[in-house]
Amino acid sequence: MNYQTIIEEVSKEIKLTKDEGVVASYIDELKKINPEKFGVHLVTTNNAHFFYGDSNEKFSLQSIAKVFSFAYAYRIFGEKIWSRVGVEPSGTSFNSLLQLEHDAGIPRNPFINAGAIVICDILVSHLKDPKNELLDFVKGLSDCKDIDYCDKTALSEKQTGYRNAALINLMKAFGNIENDIELVLDFYFDLCSIKMSCKELSETFLFFANQGKHPRTDAEILTLSQAKRINAIMQTCGFYDEAGEFSYKVGLPGKSGVGGGIVALHPNKYSIAVWSPRLNKKGNSYRGIQFLELFTTKTEMSIF
Ligand code: GLN
């Protein structure tokens, strides 16, 4: 399969069309990004790399990082986690309050904001130094060591994080948050602020395509069953109320973030990251989805 030719063909093709997305504006720091940025990086399970455009420039992961915090918590606490959060697609936006009231403070899944906040609460309850321990876990997933939080972005989100404050307060009222609200929210904002390039992102997600094993050392990061299950949750919940459409158009498990990144993977084959900051109405990268749809069409490979 000539991934490089297809990546270049598809990138050039979509650059000829109008980008109808809009950069996220509710977090001040994200507004400053040049909306024309565009990068792609694909890495295969046997370590072949293919890339295009701004693939080495770091951007804010935002909700993509929820997969790391969830994987870490799942690795440590296993099935116990499911008493606090569900595995159903939400069919609502990432920061919706409506469903949470109806579901008595138990978020539908770990990839909407409420679910990721509960995972942060679990990590705060059980770890001595959640911020550094999580970062060490993420660094250990690949060979990229130059990965860090962005304090500026975390602070910027904290200043306007009214909906997340509402979500955590509602869950606290239902008894589904154990710790001090501010402590948990600060950790959540830190989590979302992690920065990576497309190259780093595709590399750190490769173990999900490698049956839960570190792609170079073969060490078990998650069991085969855990990796399979997280892929299933990415497939059904990774794009909020656009998860069905993403499955339909792209046919791979993946996760998006309001920084304009999308990462997707083909089990036993590859992991691919795309970055383009303008978002569609559902909060997912407009060109990112367009790229992946054409990419899986031209490669004629999806999990279905
Ligand atoms: N940090 C963002 C928020 O909480 C993440 C949202 C996203 O990427 N969908 O609103």
Short mmCIF file of C-alpha atoms and ligand atoms in Angstrom, two decimals:
data_model
loop_
_atom_site.label_atom_id
_atom_site.label_comp_id
_atom_site.label_asym_id
_atom_site.label_seq_id
_atom_site.Cartn_x
_atom_site.Cartn_y
_atom_site.Cartn_z
CA MET A 1 0.00 0.00 0.00
CA ASN A 2 1.48 3.32 -1.03
CA TYR A 3 0.38 5.44 1.93
CA GLN A 4 2.64 8.38 1.06
CA THR A 5 1.16 8.89 -2.41
CA ILE A 6 -2.39 8.65 -1.08
CA ILE A 7 -1.71 11.04 1.83
CA GLU A 8 -0.28 13.62 -0.58
CA GLU A 9 -3.05 13.18 -3.14
CA VAL A 10 -5.83 13.52 -0.58
CA SER A 11 -4.19 16.49 1.20
CA LYS A 12 -3.81 18.39 -2.06
CA GLU A 13 -7.33 17.52 -3.14
CA ILE A 14 -8.98 18.84 0.00
CA LYS A 15 -6.89 22.00 0.01
CA LEU A 16 -8.64 22.92 -3.24
CA THR A 17 -12.02 22.92 -1.49
CA LYS A 18 -13.32 25.49 0.97
CA ASP A 19 -12.66 24.82 4.66
CA GLU A 20 -16.10 25.44 6.13
CA GLY A 21 -15.03 25.01 9.74
CA VAL A 22 -14.43 27.64 12.44
CA VAL A 23 -11.59 27.68 14.99
CA ALA A 24 -12.74 27.00 18.60
CA SER A 25 -13.21 30.37 20.27
CA TYR A 26 -14.42 29.50 23.77
CA ILE A 27 -10.83 28.90 24.92
CA ASP A 28 -8.79 32.08 24.28
CA GLU A 29 -5.48 30.31 23.68
CA LEU A 30 -6.98 28.19 20.89
CA LYS A 31 -8.12 31.29 18.98
CA LYS A 32 -4.49 32.25 18.39
CA ILE A 33 -3.71 29.27 16.14
CA ASN A 34 -3.18 29.86 12.44
CA PRO A 35 -6.31 28.21 10.97
CA GLU A 36 -4.49 27.24 7.77
CA LYS A 37 -2.27 24.72 9.56
CA PHE A 38 -2.56 21.22 8.18
CA GLY A 39 -0.53 18.15 9.06
CA VAL A 40 -0.78 14.36 8.75
CA HIS A 41 1.38 11.56 10.10
CA LEU A 42 0.83 7.83 9.69
CA VAL A 43 2.94 5.20 11.44
CA THR A 44 2.53 1.49 10.81
CA THR A 45 2.89 -1.26 13.41
CA ASN A 46 6.18 -2.19 11.74
CA ASN A 47 7.48 1.37 12.16
CA ALA A 48 7.16 2.81 8.65
CA HIS A 49 6.37 6.55 8.64
CA PHE A 50 4.45 8.66 6.11
CA PHE A 51 3.68 12.35 6.57
CA TYR A 52 2.64 15.63 5.02
CA GLY A 53 2.51 19.37 5.87
CA ASP A 54 2.79 20.65 9.45
CA SER A 55 3.14 17.16 10.87
CA ASN A 56 5.95 18.12 13.27
CA GLU A 57 4.26 21.13 14.83
CA LYS A 58 2.75 20.70 18.27
CA PHE A 59 -0.91 21.55 18.89
CA SER A 60 -3.30 21.28 21.84
CA LEU A 61 -4.71 17.76 22.18
CA GLN A 62 -7.80 18.79 24.15
CA SER A 63 -10.27 15.87 24.21
CA ILE A 64 -7.87 13.48 22.50
CA ALA A 65 -6.01 13.36 25.83
CA LYS A 66 -9.12 11.82 27.45
CA VAL A 67 -8.10 8.53 25.87
CA PHE A 68 -4.77 8.62 27.73
CA SER A 69 -6.33 9.36 31.13
CA PHE A 70 -8.93 6.68 30.56
CA ALA A 71 -6.36 4.08 29.42
CA TYR A 72 -4.25 4.83 32.49
CA ALA A 73 -7.18 4.56 34.90
CA TYR A 74 -8.43 1.38 33.19
CA ARG A 75 -4.98 -0.16 33.41
CA ILE A 76 -4.81 0.52 37.15
CA PHE A 77 -8.39 -0.08 38.28
CA GLY A 78 -9.79 -2.46 35.67
CA GLU A 79 -13.51 -3.17 35.57
CA LYS A 80 -14.23 -1.31 38.84
CA ILE A 81 -14.25 1.83 36.78
CA TRP A 82 -17.66 1.03 35.27
CA SER A 83 -19.52 1.85 38.48
CA ARG A 84 -18.68 5.52 37.87
CA VAL A 85 -18.99 5.94 34.09
CA GLY A 86 -20.78 4.12 31.23
CA VAL A 87 -19.90 2.91 27.73
CA GLU A 88 -22.85 4.18 25.72
CA PRO A 89 -22.58 6.77 22.97
CA SER A 90 -24.04 10.04 24.21
CA GLY A 91 -25.62 11.37 21.04
CA THR A 92 -25.12 14.80 22.59
CA SER A 93 -22.37 17.42 22.42
CA PHE A 94 -19.16 16.93 24.40
CA ASN A 95 -20.14 19.39 27.12
CA SER A 96 -23.87 18.71 27.39
CA LEU A 97 -25.54 18.95 30.80
CA LEU A 98 -28.93 17.57 29.79
CA GLN A 99 -28.21 13.86 29.85
CA LEU A 100 -26.24 14.01 33.06
CA GLU A 101 -29.26 15.14 35.05
CA HIS A 102 -31.33 12.38 33.53
CA ASP A 103 -28.63 9.76 34.24
CA ALA A 104 -28.22 10.84 37.89
CA GLY A 105 -24.63 12.08 37.52
CA ILE A 106 -23.21 8.98 35.79
CA PRO A 107 -21.68 10.13 32.46
CA ARG A 108 -22.53 8.05 29.40
CA ASN A 109 -18.88 7.38 28.51
CA PRO A 110 -15.31 8.44 29.42
CA PHE A 111 -14.80 10.56 26.28
CA ILE A 112 -17.37 13.27 26.89
CA ASN A 113 -16.28 16.04 29.27
CA ALA A 114 -18.29 14.73 32.23
CA GLY A 115 -16.84 11.23 31.80
CA ALA A 116 -13.28 12.49 31.54
CA ILE A 117 -13.81 14.62 34.66
CA VAL A 118 -14.92 11.51 36.60
CA ILE A 119 -11.79 9.68 35.40
CA CYS A 120 -9.69 12.62 36.63
CA ASP A 121 -11.46 12.35 40.00
CA ILE A 122 -10.61 8.63 40.20
CA LEU A 123 -6.94 9.35 39.41
CA VAL A 124 -6.82 12.20 41.97
CA SER A 125 -8.27 9.85 44.63
CA HIS A 126 -5.74 7.08 44.07
CA LEU A 127 -2.47 8.61 42.89
CA LYS A 128 0.07 10.58 44.91
CA ASP A 129 1.01 12.87 42.05
CA PRO A 130 -1.59 12.41 39.28
CA LYS A 131 -0.20 15.12 36.99
CA ASN A 132 3.34 13.72 36.80
CA GLU A 133 2.30 10.07 36.91
CA LEU A 134 -0.08 10.52 33.97
CA LEU A 135 2.57 12.36 31.97
CA ASP A 136 5.08 9.57 32.64
CA PHE A 137 2.52 7.03 31.44
CA VAL A 138 1.97 9.01 28.21
CA LYS A 139 5.71 9.41 27.64
CA GLY A 140 6.17 5.67 28.13
CA LEU A 141 3.77 4.85 25.27
CA SER A 142 6.28 5.67 22.56
CA ASP A 143 9.80 6.91 22.04
CA CYS A 144 8.79 10.60 22.20
CA LYS A 145 9.95 12.07 25.48
CA ASP A 146 9.41 15.74 24.65
CA ILE A 147 5.75 15.75 25.71
CA ASP A 148 4.32 18.19 28.24
CA TYR A 149 1.33 20.09 29.53
CA CYS A 150 0.79 23.70 28.39
CA ASP A 151 0.16 25.88 31.45
CA LYS A 152 -1.01 28.82 29.34
CA THR A 153 -3.73 26.78 27.64
CA ALA A 154 -4.82 25.16 30.92
CA LEU A 155 -5.12 28.57 32.59
CA SER A 156 -6.91 30.01 29.59
CA GLU A 157 -9.48 27.20 29.71
CA LYS A 158 -9.89 27.58 33.46
CA GLN A 159 -10.85 31.22 33.00
CA THR A 160 -13.83 30.35 30.80
CA GLY A 161 -14.57 26.78 31.90
CA TYR A 162 -18.10 27.53 33.07
CA ARG A 163 -19.74 24.49 31.51
CA ASN A 164 -17.15 22.11 32.94
CA ALA A 165 -17.67 23.74 36.34
CA ALA A 166 -21.40 23.15 35.93
CA LEU A 167 -20.82 19.49 34.96
CA ILE A 168 -18.60 18.74 37.94
CA ASN A 169 -20.91 20.51 40.37
CA LEU A 170 -23.87 18.51 39.11
CA MET A 171 -21.93 15.25 39.47
CA LYS A 172 -20.77 16.24 42.96
CA ALA A 173 -24.40 16.84 43.91
CA PHE A 174 -25.18 13.29 42.74
CA GLY A 175 -22.24 11.88 44.76
CA ASN A 176 -20.12 10.92 41.73
CA ILE A 177 -17.15 13.20 42.56
CA GLU A 178 -15.06 12.35 45.62
CA ASN A 179 -12.52 15.16 45.70
CA ASP A 180 -12.42 18.91 45.91
CA ILE A 181 -13.96 20.33 42.73
CA GLU A 182 -11.18 22.78 41.98
CA LEU A 183 -8.46 20.15 42.35
CA VAL A 184 -10.17 17.80 39.90
CA LEU A 185 -11.02 20.53 37.38
CA ASP A 186 -7.44 21.83 37.40
CA PHE A 187 -6.21 18.33 36.62
CA TYR A 188 -8.81 18.02 33.84
CA PHE A 189 -7.69 21.34 32.28
CA ASP A 190 -4.05 20.22 32.52
CA LEU A 191 -4.94 16.96 30.81
CA CYS A 192 -6.64 18.77 27.91
CA SER A 193 -3.65 21.12 27.54
CA ILE A 194 -1.13 18.40 26.58
CA LYS A 195 0.59 19.30 23.32
CA MET A 196 1.87 16.96 20.63
CA SER A 197 2.63 16.97 16.93
CA CYS A 198 0.85 14.63 14.51
CA LYS A 199 4.00 12.49 14.54
CA GLU A 200 4.01 12.18 18.33
CA LEU A 201 0.27 11.63 18.49
CA SER A 202 0.26 8.82 15.94
CA GLU A 203 3.20 7.19 17.72
CA THR A 204 1.65 7.36 21.19
CA PHE A 205 -1.60 5.85 19.87
CA LEU A 206 0.09 3.04 18.00
CA PHE A 207 -0.17 0.60 20.92
CA PHE A 208 -3.97 0.62 20.50
CA ALA A 209 -3.36 -0.78 17.00
CA ASN A 210 -0.78 -3.21 18.38
CA GLN A 211 -3.06 -5.26 20.66
CA GLY A 212 -2.19 -3.11 23.69
CA LYS A 213 1.55 -3.74 23.43
CA HIS A 214 4.30 -1.12 23.19
CA PRO A 215 5.18 -1.04 19.48
CA ARG A 216 8.95 -1.21 20.03
CA THR A 217 9.51 -3.15 23.26
CA ASP A 218 6.41 -5.38 23.07
CA ALA A 219 5.73 -4.66 26.77
CA GLU A 220 2.06 -4.97 27.71
CA ILE A 221 0.50 -1.54 28.31
CA LEU A 222 -3.07 -2.83 28.24
CA THR A 223 -4.32 -6.38 27.94
CA LEU A 224 -5.61 -7.43 24.52
CA SER A 225 -9.16 -7.24 25.87
CA GLN A 226 -8.66 -3.76 27.34
CA ALA A 227 -7.14 -2.43 24.11
CA LYS A 228 -10.01 -3.93 22.10
CA ARG A 229 -12.55 -2.36 24.44
CA ILE A 230 -11.00 1.10 24.32
CA ASN A 231 -10.98 0.87 20.52
CA ALA A 232 -14.66 -0.03 20.69
CA ILE A 233 -15.39 3.03 22.84
CA MET A 234 -13.42 5.24 20.46
CA GLN A 235 -15.47 3.82 17.60
CA THR A 236 -18.82 4.46 19.28
CA CYS A 237 -18.07 7.57 21.36
CA GLY A 238 -14.94 9.26 19.98
CA PHE A 239 -16.79 11.98 18.08
CA TYR A 240 -19.74 12.77 20.39
CA ASP A 241 -22.90 13.34 18.37
CA GLU A 242 -20.97 12.76 15.16
CA ALA A 243 -19.70 9.28 16.12
CA GLY A 244 -22.16 7.52 13.82
CA GLU A 245 -21.24 9.71 10.89
CA PHE A 246 -17.52 9.20 11.51
CA SER A 247 -18.01 5.42 11.59
CA TYR A 248 -20.05 5.63 8.42
CA LYS A 249 -17.65 7.86 6.51
CA VAL A 250 -14.25 6.80 7.88
CA GLY A 251 -14.77 3.35 9.38
CA LEU A 252 -11.99 3.47 11.99
CA PRO A 253 -11.91 3.97 15.76
CA GLY A 254 -10.63 7.43 16.62
CA LYS A 255 -10.79 10.50 18.82
CA SER A 256 -11.03 14.21 18.14
CA GLY A 257 -10.26 17.36 20.12
CA VAL A 258 -11.25 21.03 19.79
CA GLY A 259 -7.60 21.87 19.05
CA GLY A 260 -8.37 20.48 15.57
CA GLY A 261 -6.62 17.14 15.96
CA ILE A 262 -8.01 13.73 15.10
CA VAL A 263 -6.27 10.43 15.68
CA ALA A 264 -7.58 7.18 14.21
CA LEU A 265 -6.22 3.66 13.99
CA HIS A 266 -6.51 0.52 12.00
CA PRO A 267 -5.96 -2.47 14.33
CA ASN A 268 -2.79 -4.40 13.44
CA LYS A 269 -1.95 -1.94 10.67
CA TYR A 270 -1.42 1.71 11.55
CA SER A 271 -2.22 4.80 13.57
CA ILE A 272 -2.81 8.14 11.81
CA ALA A 273 -3.05 11.70 13.17
CA VAL A 274 -4.43 14.70 11.26
CA TRP A 275 -4.43 18.31 12.41
CA SER A 276 -6.46 21.15 10.93
CA PRO A 277 -7.77 23.73 13.45
CA ARG A 278 -11.12 24.74 11.95
CA LEU A 279 -13.98 22.71 13.45
CA ASN A 280 -17.37 21.70 12.10
CA LYS A 281 -20.58 22.34 14.04
CA LYS A 282 -20.07 19.21 16.16
CA GLY A 283 -16.64 20.41 17.36
CA ASN A 284 -14.59 18.03 15.18
CA SER A 285 -11.94 19.13 12.66
CA TYR A 286 -13.69 19.87 9.36
CA ARG A 287 -10.74 19.00 7.15
CA GLY A 288 -9.58 16.23 9.47
CA ILE A 289 -12.78 14.29 8.86
CA GLN A 290 -12.74 15.15 5.16
CA PHE A 291 -9.15 13.89 4.91
CA LEU A 292 -9.81 10.61 6.73
CA GLU A 293 -12.94 9.90 4.71
CA LEU A 294 -11.03 10.22 1.44
CA PHE A 295 -8.01 8.40 2.86
CA THR A 296 -9.95 5.28 3.87
CA THR A 297 -11.86 5.42 0.58
CA LYS A 298 -8.69 5.53 -1.51
CA THR A 299 -6.83 2.93 0.53
CA GLU A 300 -9.98 0.77 0.47
CA MET A 301 -9.24 -0.23 4.05
CA SER A 302 -11.51 0.22 7.03
CA ILE A 303 -12.38 -2.14 9.87
CA PHE A 304 -15.74 -2.95 8.26
N1 GLN B 1 -10.94 21.10 27.08
C1 GLN B 1 -12.08 21.08 26.25
C2 GLN B 1 -13.35 21.28 27.07
O1 GLN B 1 -13.42 20.81 28.16
C3 GLN B 1 -12.12 19.77 25.50
C4 GLN B 1 -13.29 19.67 24.57
C5 GLN B 1 -12.99 18.90 23.31
O2 GLN B 1 -11.85 18.81 22.84
N2 GLN B 1 -14.04 18.43 22.69
O3 GLN B 1 -14.28 21.91 26.67
#
